[in-house]
Short mmCIF file of C-alpha atoms (C1' of nucleotides) in Angstrom, two decimals:
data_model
loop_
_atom_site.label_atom_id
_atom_site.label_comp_id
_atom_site.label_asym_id
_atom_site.label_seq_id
_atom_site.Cartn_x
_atom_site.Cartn_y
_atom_site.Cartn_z
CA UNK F 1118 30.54 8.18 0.98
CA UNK F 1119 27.84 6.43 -0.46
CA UNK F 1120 28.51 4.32 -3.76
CA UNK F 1121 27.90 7.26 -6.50
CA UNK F 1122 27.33 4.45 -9.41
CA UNK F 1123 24.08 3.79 -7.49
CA UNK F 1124 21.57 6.72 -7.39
CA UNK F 1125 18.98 6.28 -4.84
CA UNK F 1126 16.26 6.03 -7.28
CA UNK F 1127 17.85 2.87 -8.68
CA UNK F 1128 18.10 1.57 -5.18
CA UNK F 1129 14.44 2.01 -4.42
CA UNK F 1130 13.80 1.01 -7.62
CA UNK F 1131 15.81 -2.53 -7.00
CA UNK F 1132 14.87 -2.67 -3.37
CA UNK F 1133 11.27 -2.46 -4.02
CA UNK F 1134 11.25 -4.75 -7.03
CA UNK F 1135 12.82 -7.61 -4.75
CA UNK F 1136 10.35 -6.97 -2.06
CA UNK F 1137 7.31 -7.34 -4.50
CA UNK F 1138 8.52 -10.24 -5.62
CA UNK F 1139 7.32 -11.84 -2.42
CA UNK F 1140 4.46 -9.71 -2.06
CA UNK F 1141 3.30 -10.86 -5.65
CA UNK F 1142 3.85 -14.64 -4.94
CA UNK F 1143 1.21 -14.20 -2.02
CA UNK F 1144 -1.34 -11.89 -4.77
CA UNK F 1145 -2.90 -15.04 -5.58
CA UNK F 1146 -5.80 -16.97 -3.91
CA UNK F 1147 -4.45 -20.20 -5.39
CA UNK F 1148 -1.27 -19.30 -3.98
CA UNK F 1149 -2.47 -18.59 -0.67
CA UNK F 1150 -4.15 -21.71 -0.32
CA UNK F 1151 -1.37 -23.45 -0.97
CA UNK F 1152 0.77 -21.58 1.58
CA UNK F 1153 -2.35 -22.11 3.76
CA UNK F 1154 -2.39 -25.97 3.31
CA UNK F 1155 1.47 -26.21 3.99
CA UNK F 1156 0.94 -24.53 6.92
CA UNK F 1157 -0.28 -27.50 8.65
CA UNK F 1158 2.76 -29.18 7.01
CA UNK F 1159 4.49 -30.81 4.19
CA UNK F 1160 3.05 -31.64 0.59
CA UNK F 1161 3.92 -33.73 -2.25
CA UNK F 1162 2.68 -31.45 -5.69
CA UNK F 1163 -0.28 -34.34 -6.08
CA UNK F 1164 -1.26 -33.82 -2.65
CA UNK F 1165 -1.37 -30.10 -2.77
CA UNK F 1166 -3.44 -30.21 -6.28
CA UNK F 1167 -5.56 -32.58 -4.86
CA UNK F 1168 -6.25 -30.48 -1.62
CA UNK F 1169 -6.61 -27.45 -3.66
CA UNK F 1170 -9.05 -28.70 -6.68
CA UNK F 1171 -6.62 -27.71 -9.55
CA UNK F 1172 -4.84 -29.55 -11.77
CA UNK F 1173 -1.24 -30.82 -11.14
CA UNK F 1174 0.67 -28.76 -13.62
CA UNK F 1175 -0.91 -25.36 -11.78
CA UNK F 1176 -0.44 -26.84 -9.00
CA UNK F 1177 3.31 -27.19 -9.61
CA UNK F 1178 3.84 -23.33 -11.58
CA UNK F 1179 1.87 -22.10 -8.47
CA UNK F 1180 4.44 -23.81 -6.06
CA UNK F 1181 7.34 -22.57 -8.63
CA UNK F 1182 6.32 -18.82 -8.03
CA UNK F 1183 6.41 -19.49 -4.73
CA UNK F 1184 9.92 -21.14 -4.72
CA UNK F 1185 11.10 -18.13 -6.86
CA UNK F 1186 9.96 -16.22 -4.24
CA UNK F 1187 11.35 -18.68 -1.61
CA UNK F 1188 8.32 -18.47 0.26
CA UNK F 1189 9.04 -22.50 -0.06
CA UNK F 1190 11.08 -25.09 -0.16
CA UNK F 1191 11.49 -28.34 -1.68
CA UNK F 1192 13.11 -31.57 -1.43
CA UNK F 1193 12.99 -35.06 -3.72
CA UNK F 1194 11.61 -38.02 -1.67
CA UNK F 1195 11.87 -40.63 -4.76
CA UNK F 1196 9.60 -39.98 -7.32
CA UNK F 1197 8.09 -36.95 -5.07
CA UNK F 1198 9.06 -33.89 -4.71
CA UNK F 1199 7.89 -32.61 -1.41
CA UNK F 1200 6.83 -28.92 -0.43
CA UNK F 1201 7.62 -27.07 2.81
CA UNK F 1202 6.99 -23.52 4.13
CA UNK F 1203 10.69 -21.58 4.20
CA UNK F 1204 11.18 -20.81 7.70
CA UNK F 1205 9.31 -17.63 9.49
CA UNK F 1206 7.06 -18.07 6.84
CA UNK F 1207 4.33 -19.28 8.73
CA UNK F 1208 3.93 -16.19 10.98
CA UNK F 1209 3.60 -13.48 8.73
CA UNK F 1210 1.37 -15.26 6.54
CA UNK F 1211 -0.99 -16.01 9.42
CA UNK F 1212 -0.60 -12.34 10.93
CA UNK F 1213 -1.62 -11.19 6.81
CA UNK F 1214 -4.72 -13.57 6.66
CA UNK F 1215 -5.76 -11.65 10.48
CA UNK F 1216 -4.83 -8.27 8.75
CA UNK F 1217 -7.14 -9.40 6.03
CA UNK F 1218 -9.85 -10.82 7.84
CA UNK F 1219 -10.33 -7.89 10.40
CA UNK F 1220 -10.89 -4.97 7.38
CA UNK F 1221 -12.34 -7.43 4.70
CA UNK F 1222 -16.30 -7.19 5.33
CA UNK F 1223 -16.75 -9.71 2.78
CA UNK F 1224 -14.78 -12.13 4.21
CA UNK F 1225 -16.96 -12.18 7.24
CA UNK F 1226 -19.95 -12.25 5.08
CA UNK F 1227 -18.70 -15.18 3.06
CA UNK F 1228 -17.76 -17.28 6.51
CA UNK F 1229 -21.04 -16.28 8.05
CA UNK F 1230 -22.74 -17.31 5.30
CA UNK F 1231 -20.70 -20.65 5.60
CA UNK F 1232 -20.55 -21.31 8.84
CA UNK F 1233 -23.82 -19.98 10.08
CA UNK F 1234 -24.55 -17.17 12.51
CA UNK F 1235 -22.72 -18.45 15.64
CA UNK F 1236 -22.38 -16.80 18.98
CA UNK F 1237 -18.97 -16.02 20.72
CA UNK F 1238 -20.73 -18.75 23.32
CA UNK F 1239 -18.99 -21.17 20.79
CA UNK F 1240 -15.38 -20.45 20.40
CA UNK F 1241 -12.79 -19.57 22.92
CA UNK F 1242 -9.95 -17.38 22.53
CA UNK F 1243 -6.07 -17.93 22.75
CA UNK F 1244 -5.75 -16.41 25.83
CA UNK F 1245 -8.19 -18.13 27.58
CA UNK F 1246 -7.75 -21.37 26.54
CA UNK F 1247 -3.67 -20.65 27.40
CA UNK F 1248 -4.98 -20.35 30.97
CA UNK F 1249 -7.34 -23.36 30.94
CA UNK F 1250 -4.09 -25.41 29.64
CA UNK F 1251 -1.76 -24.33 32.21
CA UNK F 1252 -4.01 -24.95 34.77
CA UNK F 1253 -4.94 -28.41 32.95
CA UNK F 1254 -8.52 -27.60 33.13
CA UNK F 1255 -9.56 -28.18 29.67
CA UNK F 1256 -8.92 -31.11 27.10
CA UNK F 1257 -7.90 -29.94 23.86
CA UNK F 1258 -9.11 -32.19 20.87
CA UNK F 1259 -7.42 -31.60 17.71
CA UNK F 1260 -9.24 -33.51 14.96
CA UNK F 1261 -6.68 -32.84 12.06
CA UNK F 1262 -5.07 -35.74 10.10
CA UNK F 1263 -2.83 -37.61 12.28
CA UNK F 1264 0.38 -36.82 9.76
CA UNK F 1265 -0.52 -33.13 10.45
CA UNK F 1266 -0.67 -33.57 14.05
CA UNK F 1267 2.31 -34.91 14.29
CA UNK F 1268 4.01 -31.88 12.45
CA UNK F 1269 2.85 -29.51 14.81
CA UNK F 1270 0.08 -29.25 17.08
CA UNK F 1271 -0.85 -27.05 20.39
CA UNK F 1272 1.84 -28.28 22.94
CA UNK F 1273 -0.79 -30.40 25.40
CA UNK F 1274 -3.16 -31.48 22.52
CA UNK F 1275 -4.06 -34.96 21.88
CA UNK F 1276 -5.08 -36.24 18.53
CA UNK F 1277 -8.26 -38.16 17.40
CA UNK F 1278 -9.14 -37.28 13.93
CA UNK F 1279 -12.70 -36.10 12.78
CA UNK F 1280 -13.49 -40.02 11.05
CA UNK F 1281 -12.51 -41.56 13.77
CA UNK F 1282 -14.25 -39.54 16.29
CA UNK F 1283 -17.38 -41.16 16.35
CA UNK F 1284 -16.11 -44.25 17.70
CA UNK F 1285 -13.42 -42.44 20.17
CA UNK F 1286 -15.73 -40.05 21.78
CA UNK F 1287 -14.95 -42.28 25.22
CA UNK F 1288 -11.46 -41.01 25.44
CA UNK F 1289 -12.90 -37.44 26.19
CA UNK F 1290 -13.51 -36.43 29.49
CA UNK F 1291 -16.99 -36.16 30.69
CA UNK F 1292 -16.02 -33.66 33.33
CA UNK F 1293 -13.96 -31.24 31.59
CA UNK F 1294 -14.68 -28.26 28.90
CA UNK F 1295 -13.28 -30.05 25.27
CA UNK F 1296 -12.14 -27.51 23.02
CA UNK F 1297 -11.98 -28.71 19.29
CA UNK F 1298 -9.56 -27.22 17.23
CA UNK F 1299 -8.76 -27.88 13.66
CA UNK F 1300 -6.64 -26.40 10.50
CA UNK F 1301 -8.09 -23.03 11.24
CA UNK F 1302 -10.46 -20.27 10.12
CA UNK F 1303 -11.59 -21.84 7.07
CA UNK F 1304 -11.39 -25.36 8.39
CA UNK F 1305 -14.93 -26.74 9.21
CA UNK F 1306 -13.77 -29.89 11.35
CA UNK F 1307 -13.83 -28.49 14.50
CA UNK F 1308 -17.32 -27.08 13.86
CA UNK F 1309 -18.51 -30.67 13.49
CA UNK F 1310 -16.62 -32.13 16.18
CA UNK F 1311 -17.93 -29.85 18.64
CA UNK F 1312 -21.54 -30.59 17.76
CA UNK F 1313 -20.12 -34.71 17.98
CA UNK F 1314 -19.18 -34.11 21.06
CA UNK F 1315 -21.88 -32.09 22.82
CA UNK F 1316 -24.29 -34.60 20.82
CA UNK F 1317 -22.14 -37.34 23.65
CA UNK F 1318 -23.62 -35.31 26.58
CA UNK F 1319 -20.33 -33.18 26.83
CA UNK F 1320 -19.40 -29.76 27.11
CA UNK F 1321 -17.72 -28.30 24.09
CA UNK F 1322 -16.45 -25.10 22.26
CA UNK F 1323 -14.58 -25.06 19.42
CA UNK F 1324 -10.77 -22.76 18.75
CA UNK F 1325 -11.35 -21.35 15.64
CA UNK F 1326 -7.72 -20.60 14.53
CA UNK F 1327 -4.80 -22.93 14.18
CA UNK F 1328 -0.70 -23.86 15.14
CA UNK F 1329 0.27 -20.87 13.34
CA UNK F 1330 -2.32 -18.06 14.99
CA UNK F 1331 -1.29 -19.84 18.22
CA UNK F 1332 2.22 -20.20 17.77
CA UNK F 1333 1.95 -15.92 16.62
CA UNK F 1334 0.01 -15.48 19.78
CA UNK F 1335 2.88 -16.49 21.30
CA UNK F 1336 1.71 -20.35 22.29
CA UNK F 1337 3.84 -23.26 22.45
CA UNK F 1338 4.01 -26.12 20.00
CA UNK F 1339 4.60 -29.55 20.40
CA UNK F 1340 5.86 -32.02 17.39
CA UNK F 1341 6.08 -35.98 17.00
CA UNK F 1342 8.68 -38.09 15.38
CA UNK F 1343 7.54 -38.12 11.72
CA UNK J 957 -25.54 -28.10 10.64
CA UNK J 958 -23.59 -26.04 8.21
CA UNK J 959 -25.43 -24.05 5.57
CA UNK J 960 -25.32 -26.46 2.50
CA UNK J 961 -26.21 -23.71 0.26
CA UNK J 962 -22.58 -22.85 0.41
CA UNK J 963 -20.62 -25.53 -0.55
CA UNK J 964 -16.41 -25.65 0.94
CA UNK J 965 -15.35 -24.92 -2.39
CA UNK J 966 -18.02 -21.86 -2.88
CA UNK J 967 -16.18 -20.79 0.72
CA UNK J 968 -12.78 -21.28 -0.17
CA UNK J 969 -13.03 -19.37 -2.90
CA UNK J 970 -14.29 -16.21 -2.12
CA UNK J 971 -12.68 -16.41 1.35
CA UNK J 972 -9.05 -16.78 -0.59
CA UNK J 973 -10.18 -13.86 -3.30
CA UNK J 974 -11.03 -11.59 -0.69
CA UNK J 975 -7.77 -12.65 1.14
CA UNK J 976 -6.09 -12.13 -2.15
CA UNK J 977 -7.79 -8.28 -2.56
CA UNK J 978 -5.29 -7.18 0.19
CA UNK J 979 -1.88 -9.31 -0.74
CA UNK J 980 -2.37 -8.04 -4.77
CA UNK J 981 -2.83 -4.54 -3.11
CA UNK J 982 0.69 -5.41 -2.08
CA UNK J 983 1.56 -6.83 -4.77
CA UNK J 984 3.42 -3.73 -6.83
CA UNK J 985 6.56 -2.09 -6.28
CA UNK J 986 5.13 1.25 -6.39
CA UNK J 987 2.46 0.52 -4.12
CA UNK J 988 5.07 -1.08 -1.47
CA UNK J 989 6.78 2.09 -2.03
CA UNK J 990 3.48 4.47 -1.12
CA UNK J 991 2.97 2.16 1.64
CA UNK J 992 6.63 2.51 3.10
CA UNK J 993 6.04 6.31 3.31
CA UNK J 994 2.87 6.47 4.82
CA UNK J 995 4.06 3.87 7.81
CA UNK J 996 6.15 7.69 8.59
CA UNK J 997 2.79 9.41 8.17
CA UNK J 998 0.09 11.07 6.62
CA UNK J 999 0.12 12.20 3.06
CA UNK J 1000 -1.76 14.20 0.53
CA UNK J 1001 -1.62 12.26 -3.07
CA UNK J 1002 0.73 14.93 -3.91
CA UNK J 1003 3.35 14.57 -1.74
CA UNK J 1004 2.94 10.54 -2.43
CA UNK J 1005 3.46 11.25 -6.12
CA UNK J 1006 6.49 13.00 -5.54
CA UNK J 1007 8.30 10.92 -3.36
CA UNK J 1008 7.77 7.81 -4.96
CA UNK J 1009 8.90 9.74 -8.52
CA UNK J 1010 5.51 8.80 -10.43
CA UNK J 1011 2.75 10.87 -12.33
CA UNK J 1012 0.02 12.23 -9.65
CA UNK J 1013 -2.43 10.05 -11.57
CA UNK J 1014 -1.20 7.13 -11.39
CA UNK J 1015 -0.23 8.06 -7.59
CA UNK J 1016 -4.26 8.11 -7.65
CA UNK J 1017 -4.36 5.15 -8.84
CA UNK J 1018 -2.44 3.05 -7.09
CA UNK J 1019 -3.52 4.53 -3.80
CA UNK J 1020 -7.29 3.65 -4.81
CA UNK J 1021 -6.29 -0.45 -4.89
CA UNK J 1022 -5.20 0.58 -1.26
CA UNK J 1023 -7.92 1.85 -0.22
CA UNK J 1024 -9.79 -0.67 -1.86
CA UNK J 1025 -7.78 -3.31 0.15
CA UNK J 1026 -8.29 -1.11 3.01
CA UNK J 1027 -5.06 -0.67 3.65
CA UNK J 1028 -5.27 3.16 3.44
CA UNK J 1029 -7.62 5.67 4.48
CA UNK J 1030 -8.70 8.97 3.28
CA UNK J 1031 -9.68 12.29 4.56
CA UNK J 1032 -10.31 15.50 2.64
CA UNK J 1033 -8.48 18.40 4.02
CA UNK J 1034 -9.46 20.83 1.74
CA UNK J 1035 -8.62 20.78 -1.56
CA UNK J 1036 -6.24 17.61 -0.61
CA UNK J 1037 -6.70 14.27 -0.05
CA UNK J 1038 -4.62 12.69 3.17
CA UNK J 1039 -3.93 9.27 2.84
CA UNK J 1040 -2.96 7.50 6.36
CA UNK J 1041 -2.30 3.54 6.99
CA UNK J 1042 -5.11 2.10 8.19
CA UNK J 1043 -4.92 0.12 11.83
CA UNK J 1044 -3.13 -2.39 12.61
CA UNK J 1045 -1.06 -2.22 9.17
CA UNK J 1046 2.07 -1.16 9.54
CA UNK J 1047 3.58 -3.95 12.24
CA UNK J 1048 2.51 -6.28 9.45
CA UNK J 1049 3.94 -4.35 6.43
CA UNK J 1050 7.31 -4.20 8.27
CA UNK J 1051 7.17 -7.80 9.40
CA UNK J 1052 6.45 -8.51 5.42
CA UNK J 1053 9.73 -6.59 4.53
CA UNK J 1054 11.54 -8.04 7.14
CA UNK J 1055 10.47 -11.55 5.44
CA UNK J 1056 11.08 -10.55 1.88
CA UNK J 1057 14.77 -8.80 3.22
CA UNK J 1058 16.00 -11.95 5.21
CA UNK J 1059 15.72 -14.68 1.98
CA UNK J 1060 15.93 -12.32 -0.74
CA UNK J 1061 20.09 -12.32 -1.90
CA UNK J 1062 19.13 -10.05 -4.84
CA UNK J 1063 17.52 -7.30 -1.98
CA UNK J 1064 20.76 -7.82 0.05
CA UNK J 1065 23.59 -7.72 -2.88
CA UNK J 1066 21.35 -4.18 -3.99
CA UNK J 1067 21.88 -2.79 -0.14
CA UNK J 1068 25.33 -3.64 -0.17
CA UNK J 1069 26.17 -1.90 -3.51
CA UNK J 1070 24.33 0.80 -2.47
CA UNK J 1071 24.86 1.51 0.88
CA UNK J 1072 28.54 -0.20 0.94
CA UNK J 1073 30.22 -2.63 2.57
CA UNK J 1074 29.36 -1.51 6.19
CA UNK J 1075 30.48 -4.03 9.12
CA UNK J 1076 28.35 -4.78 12.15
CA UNK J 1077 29.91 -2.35 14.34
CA UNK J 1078 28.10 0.37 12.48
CA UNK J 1079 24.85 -0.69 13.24
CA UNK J 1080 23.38 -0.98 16.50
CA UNK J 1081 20.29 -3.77 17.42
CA UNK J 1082 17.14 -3.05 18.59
CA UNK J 1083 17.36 -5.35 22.02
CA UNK J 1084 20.44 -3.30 22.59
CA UNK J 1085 19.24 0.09 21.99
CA UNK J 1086 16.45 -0.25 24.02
CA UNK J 1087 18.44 -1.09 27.02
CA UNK J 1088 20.92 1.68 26.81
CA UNK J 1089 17.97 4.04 26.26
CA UNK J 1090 16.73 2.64 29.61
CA UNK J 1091 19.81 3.35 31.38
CA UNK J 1092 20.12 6.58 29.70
CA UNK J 1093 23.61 5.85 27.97
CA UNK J 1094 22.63 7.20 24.41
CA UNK J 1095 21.36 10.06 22.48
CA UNK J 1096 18.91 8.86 20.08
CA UNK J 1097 18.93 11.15 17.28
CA UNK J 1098 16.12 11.15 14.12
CA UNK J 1099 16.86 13.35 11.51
CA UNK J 1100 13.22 12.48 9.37
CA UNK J 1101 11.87 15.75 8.78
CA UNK J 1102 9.44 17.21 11.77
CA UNK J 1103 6.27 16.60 10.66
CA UNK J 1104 7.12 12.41 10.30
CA UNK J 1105 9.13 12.66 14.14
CA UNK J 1106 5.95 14.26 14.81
CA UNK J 1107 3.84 11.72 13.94
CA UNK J 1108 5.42 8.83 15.67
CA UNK J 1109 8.64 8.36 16.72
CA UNK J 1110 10.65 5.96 19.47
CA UNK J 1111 10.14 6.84 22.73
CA UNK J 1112 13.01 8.94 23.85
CA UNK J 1113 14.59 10.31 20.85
CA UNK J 1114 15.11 13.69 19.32
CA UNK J 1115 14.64 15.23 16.38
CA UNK J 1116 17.08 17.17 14.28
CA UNK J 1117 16.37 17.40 10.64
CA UNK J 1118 19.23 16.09 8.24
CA UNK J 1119 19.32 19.37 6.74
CA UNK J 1120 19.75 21.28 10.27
CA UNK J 1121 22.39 18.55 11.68
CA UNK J 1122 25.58 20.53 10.57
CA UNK J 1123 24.58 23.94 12.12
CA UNK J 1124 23.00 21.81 15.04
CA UNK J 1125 25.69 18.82 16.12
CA UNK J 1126 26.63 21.05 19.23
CA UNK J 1127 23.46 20.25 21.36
CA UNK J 1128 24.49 16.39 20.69
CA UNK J 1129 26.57 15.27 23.80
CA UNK J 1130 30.02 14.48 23.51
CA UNK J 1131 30.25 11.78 26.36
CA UNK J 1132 27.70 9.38 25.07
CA UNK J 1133 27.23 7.43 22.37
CA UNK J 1134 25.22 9.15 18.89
CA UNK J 1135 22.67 6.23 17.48
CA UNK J 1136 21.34 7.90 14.54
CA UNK J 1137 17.92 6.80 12.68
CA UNK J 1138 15.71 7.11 10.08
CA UNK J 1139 12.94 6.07 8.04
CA UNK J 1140 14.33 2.52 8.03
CA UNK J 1141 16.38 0.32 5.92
CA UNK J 1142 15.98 1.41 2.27
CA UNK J 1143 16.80 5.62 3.85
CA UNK J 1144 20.40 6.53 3.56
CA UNK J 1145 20.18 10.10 5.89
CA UNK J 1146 20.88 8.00 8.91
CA UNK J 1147 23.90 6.74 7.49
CA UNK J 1148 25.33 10.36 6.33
CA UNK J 1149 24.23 11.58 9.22
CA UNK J 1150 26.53 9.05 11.65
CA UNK J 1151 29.02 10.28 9.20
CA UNK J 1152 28.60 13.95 10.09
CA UNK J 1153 28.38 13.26 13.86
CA UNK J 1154 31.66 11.35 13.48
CA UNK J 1155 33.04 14.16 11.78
CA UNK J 1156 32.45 16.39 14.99
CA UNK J 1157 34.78 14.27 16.90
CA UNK J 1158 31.46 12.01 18.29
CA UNK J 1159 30.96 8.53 18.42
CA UNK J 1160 28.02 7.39 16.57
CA UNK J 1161 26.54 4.33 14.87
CA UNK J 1162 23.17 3.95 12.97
CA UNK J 1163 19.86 2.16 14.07
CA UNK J 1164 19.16 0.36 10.14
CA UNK J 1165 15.44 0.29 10.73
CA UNK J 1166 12.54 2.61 11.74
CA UNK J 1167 9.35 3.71 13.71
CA UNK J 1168 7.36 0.50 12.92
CA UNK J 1169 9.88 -2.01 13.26
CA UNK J 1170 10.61 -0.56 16.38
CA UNK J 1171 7.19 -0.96 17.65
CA UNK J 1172 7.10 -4.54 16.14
CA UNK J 1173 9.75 -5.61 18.07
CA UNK J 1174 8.09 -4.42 21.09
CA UNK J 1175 9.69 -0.93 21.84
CA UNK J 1176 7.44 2.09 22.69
CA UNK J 1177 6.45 4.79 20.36
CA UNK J 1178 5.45 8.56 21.19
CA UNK J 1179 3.99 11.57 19.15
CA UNK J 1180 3.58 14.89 19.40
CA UNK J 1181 0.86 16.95 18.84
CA UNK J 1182 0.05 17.50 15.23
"C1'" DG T 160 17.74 -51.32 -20.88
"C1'" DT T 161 12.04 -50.78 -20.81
"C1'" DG T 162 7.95 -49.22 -18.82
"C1'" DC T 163 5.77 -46.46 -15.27
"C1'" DT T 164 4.82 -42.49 -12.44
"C1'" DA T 165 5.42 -37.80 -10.61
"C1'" DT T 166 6.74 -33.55 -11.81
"C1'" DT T 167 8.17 -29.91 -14.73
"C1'" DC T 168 8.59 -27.46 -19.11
"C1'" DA T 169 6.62 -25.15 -23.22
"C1'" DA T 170 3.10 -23.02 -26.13
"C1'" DT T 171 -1.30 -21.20 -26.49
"C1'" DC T 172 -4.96 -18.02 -25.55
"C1'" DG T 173 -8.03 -15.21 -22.90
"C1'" DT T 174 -7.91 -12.18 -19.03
"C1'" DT T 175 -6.06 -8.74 -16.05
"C1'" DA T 176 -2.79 -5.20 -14.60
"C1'" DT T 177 0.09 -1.07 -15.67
"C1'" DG T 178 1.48 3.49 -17.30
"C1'" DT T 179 0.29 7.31 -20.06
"C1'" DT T 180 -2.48 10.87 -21.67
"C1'" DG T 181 -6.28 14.01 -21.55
"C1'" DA T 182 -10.71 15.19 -19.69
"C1'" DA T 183 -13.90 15.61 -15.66
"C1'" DT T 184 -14.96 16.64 -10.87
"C1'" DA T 185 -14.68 18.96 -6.26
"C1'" DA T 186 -13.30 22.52 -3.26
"C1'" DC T 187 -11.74 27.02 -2.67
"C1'" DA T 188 -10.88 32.17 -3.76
"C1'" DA T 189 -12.13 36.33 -5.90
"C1'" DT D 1192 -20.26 33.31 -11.20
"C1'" DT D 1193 -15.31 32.41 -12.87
"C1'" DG D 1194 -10.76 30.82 -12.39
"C1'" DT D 1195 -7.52 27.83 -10.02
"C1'" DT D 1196 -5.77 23.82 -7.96
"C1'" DA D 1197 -5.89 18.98 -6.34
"C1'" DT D 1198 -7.60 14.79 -7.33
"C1'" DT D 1199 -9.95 11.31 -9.82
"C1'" DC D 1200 -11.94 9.16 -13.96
"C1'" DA D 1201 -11.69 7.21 -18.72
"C1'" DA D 1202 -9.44 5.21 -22.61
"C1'" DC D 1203 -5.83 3.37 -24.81
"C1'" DA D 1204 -1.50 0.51 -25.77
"C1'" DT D 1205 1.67 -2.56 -23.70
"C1'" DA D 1206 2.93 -6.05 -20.82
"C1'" DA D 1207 2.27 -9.64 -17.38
"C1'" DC D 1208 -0.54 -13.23 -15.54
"C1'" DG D 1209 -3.47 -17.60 -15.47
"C1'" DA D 1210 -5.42 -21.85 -16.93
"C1'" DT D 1211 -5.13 -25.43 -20.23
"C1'" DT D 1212 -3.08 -28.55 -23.06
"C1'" DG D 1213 0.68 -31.82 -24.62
"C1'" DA D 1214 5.47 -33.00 -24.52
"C1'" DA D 1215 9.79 -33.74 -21.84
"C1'" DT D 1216 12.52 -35.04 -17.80
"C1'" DA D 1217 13.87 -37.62 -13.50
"C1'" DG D 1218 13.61 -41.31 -10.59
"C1'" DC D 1219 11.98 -46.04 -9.58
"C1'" DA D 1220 10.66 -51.11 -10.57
"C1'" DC D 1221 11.47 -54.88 -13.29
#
DNA sequence: GTGCTATTCAATCGTTATGTTGAATAACAA
DNA sequence: TTGTTATTCAACATAACGATTGAATAGCAC
């Protein structure tokens, strides 16, 4: 028999309570941003105030709620205390931002508004470039901080980040397709790079989502020593 | 060249906000809870009131900061209102609650008290389910009431109604394994119901989750007309 | 130990969300 | 039209959240 000191309502009650807890942690655009940045890999609390435009000690409640929530995790380095996503974490937040993107018309206002009125002529999807990578027909730029690179990247892509791009657009084939890819949807980089590098006489589109939308898709990863 | 009337930090703003719309939409216990029934189907506000134990108003309420969020949808039938999920959001609800369940000790210790100390062997997976319903070694029995089996149910399965099982355990078979199911993991019919099919001299064991987890994890769905 | 830095804690205040109640609206039936 | 039902709106009190300060703690260098 079921545990009569427990009525059902209490169970719902408890279950759902718990399950908000997590849901609430992510009902926060600071929040989310945060999550977002240590998506492309671990933070110190400076760093993460600093790439977010807040102050340090909302920085560090922000990352507490999350903790609570153990949508993170942390670990001392010294005087630092790093950040890191909990594990699956990653996923589900990237398949909510998609969820939220597809039915949010003012979020594709706002990035149009942003990012101009491009055609699909620009950006390539996951599938295709998946193809164009097996068949090693493609070279895959990622122009993301090297220390993010090396955390994770698209398993065949080779790092030159966006400052020093200027003066490394010779390592880029002159015969292939280059597809830029950067933090993801909100990221501008790859935008830039692929005007860099058609502005070098090349051939360029630009994947407009990052390791985690691939890594959903179901795309490998690759990682260095770091 | 980007629009420079919008600066990054205009962007990042309302791009997180309207992110944030849909994960505060998730962000209540009550809400979770309206959401969890509609993944089994459509509802008037009504019926949504009553089975998540709240005043219809506030029902109202809560559902509007779905639709909102457009996570919901309405249709007037009537002189009701019938809420549905929107597309595309019940894989990501369930993958959410999968999330919240797997690092949430609190969510796990309330199961347990409720639901007792059940062992493995009770439950069955879903990678193992599906391929003894391929083979054809197991009765797949859902006892949600018609209308939800109706609406969507796994591929395969039949419906009896908890409240017709007793008078109805004859057409189960006796020479193959019972795997009884429900709504998903916070519905305790499935579990009273591998206790009645036991009762009848069966074997049976319980499939913990539901409809949308099923289809998450890749397994086929069917509906009848309705 | 002392000084320094990074992070967290604590207290404040203004804002926002929540639940409750009662009234208003919309569709239907007579 | 009038009455009836289902749903939504409006207004209030309570509670939770959020950003901002300043103080406290933990580790490191000397």
């Amino acid at each position: 028999m079921l545990n009569n000191k427990v009525t059902p309502r209490a169970f719902k009650d408890a279950a759902y309570a718990a399950f908000a807890q997590v849901t609430k942690a992510m009902g926060s655009p600071r929040r989310l941003e945060l999550l977002d940045l240590l998506v492309q890999g671990p933070r110190t609390v400076e760093q993460l105030a600093l790439g977010t435009a807040q102050p340090v000690p909302s920085a560090s409640q922000h990352l507490q709620v999350l903790r609570r929530a153990r949508l993170v995790q942390t670990q001392r380095r010294g005087t630092h205390v790093v950040y890191r996503l909990a594990p699956e974490v990653g996923p589900v937040f990237v398949a909510l931002r998609r969820l939220a993107q597809a039915r949010s018309p003012e979020l594709q206002a706002a990035r149009g508004d942003f990012f101009g009125p491009e055609g699909p002529l620009e950006v390539i999807h996951a599938e295709e470039l998946r193809s164009l990578l097996a068949e090693g027909r493609v070279a895959l730029l990622d122009v993301r901080p090297a220390d993010e690179f090396e955390h994770a990247h698209i398993a065949g892509a080779r790092s030159i980040p966006f400052e020093e791009l200027p003066e490394r657009l010779n390592e880029l084939p002159r015969d292939q397709l280059v597809v830029a890819t950067c933090r993801g949807p909100y990221c501008a980089l790859a935008i830039q790079a692929v005007r860099l590098v058609r502005a070098s006489g090349r051939s360029a589109v630009r994947y407009e989502e990052g390791v985690a939308e691939w890594q959903l898709d179901g795309g490998q990863l690759a990682s260095s020593a770091g």
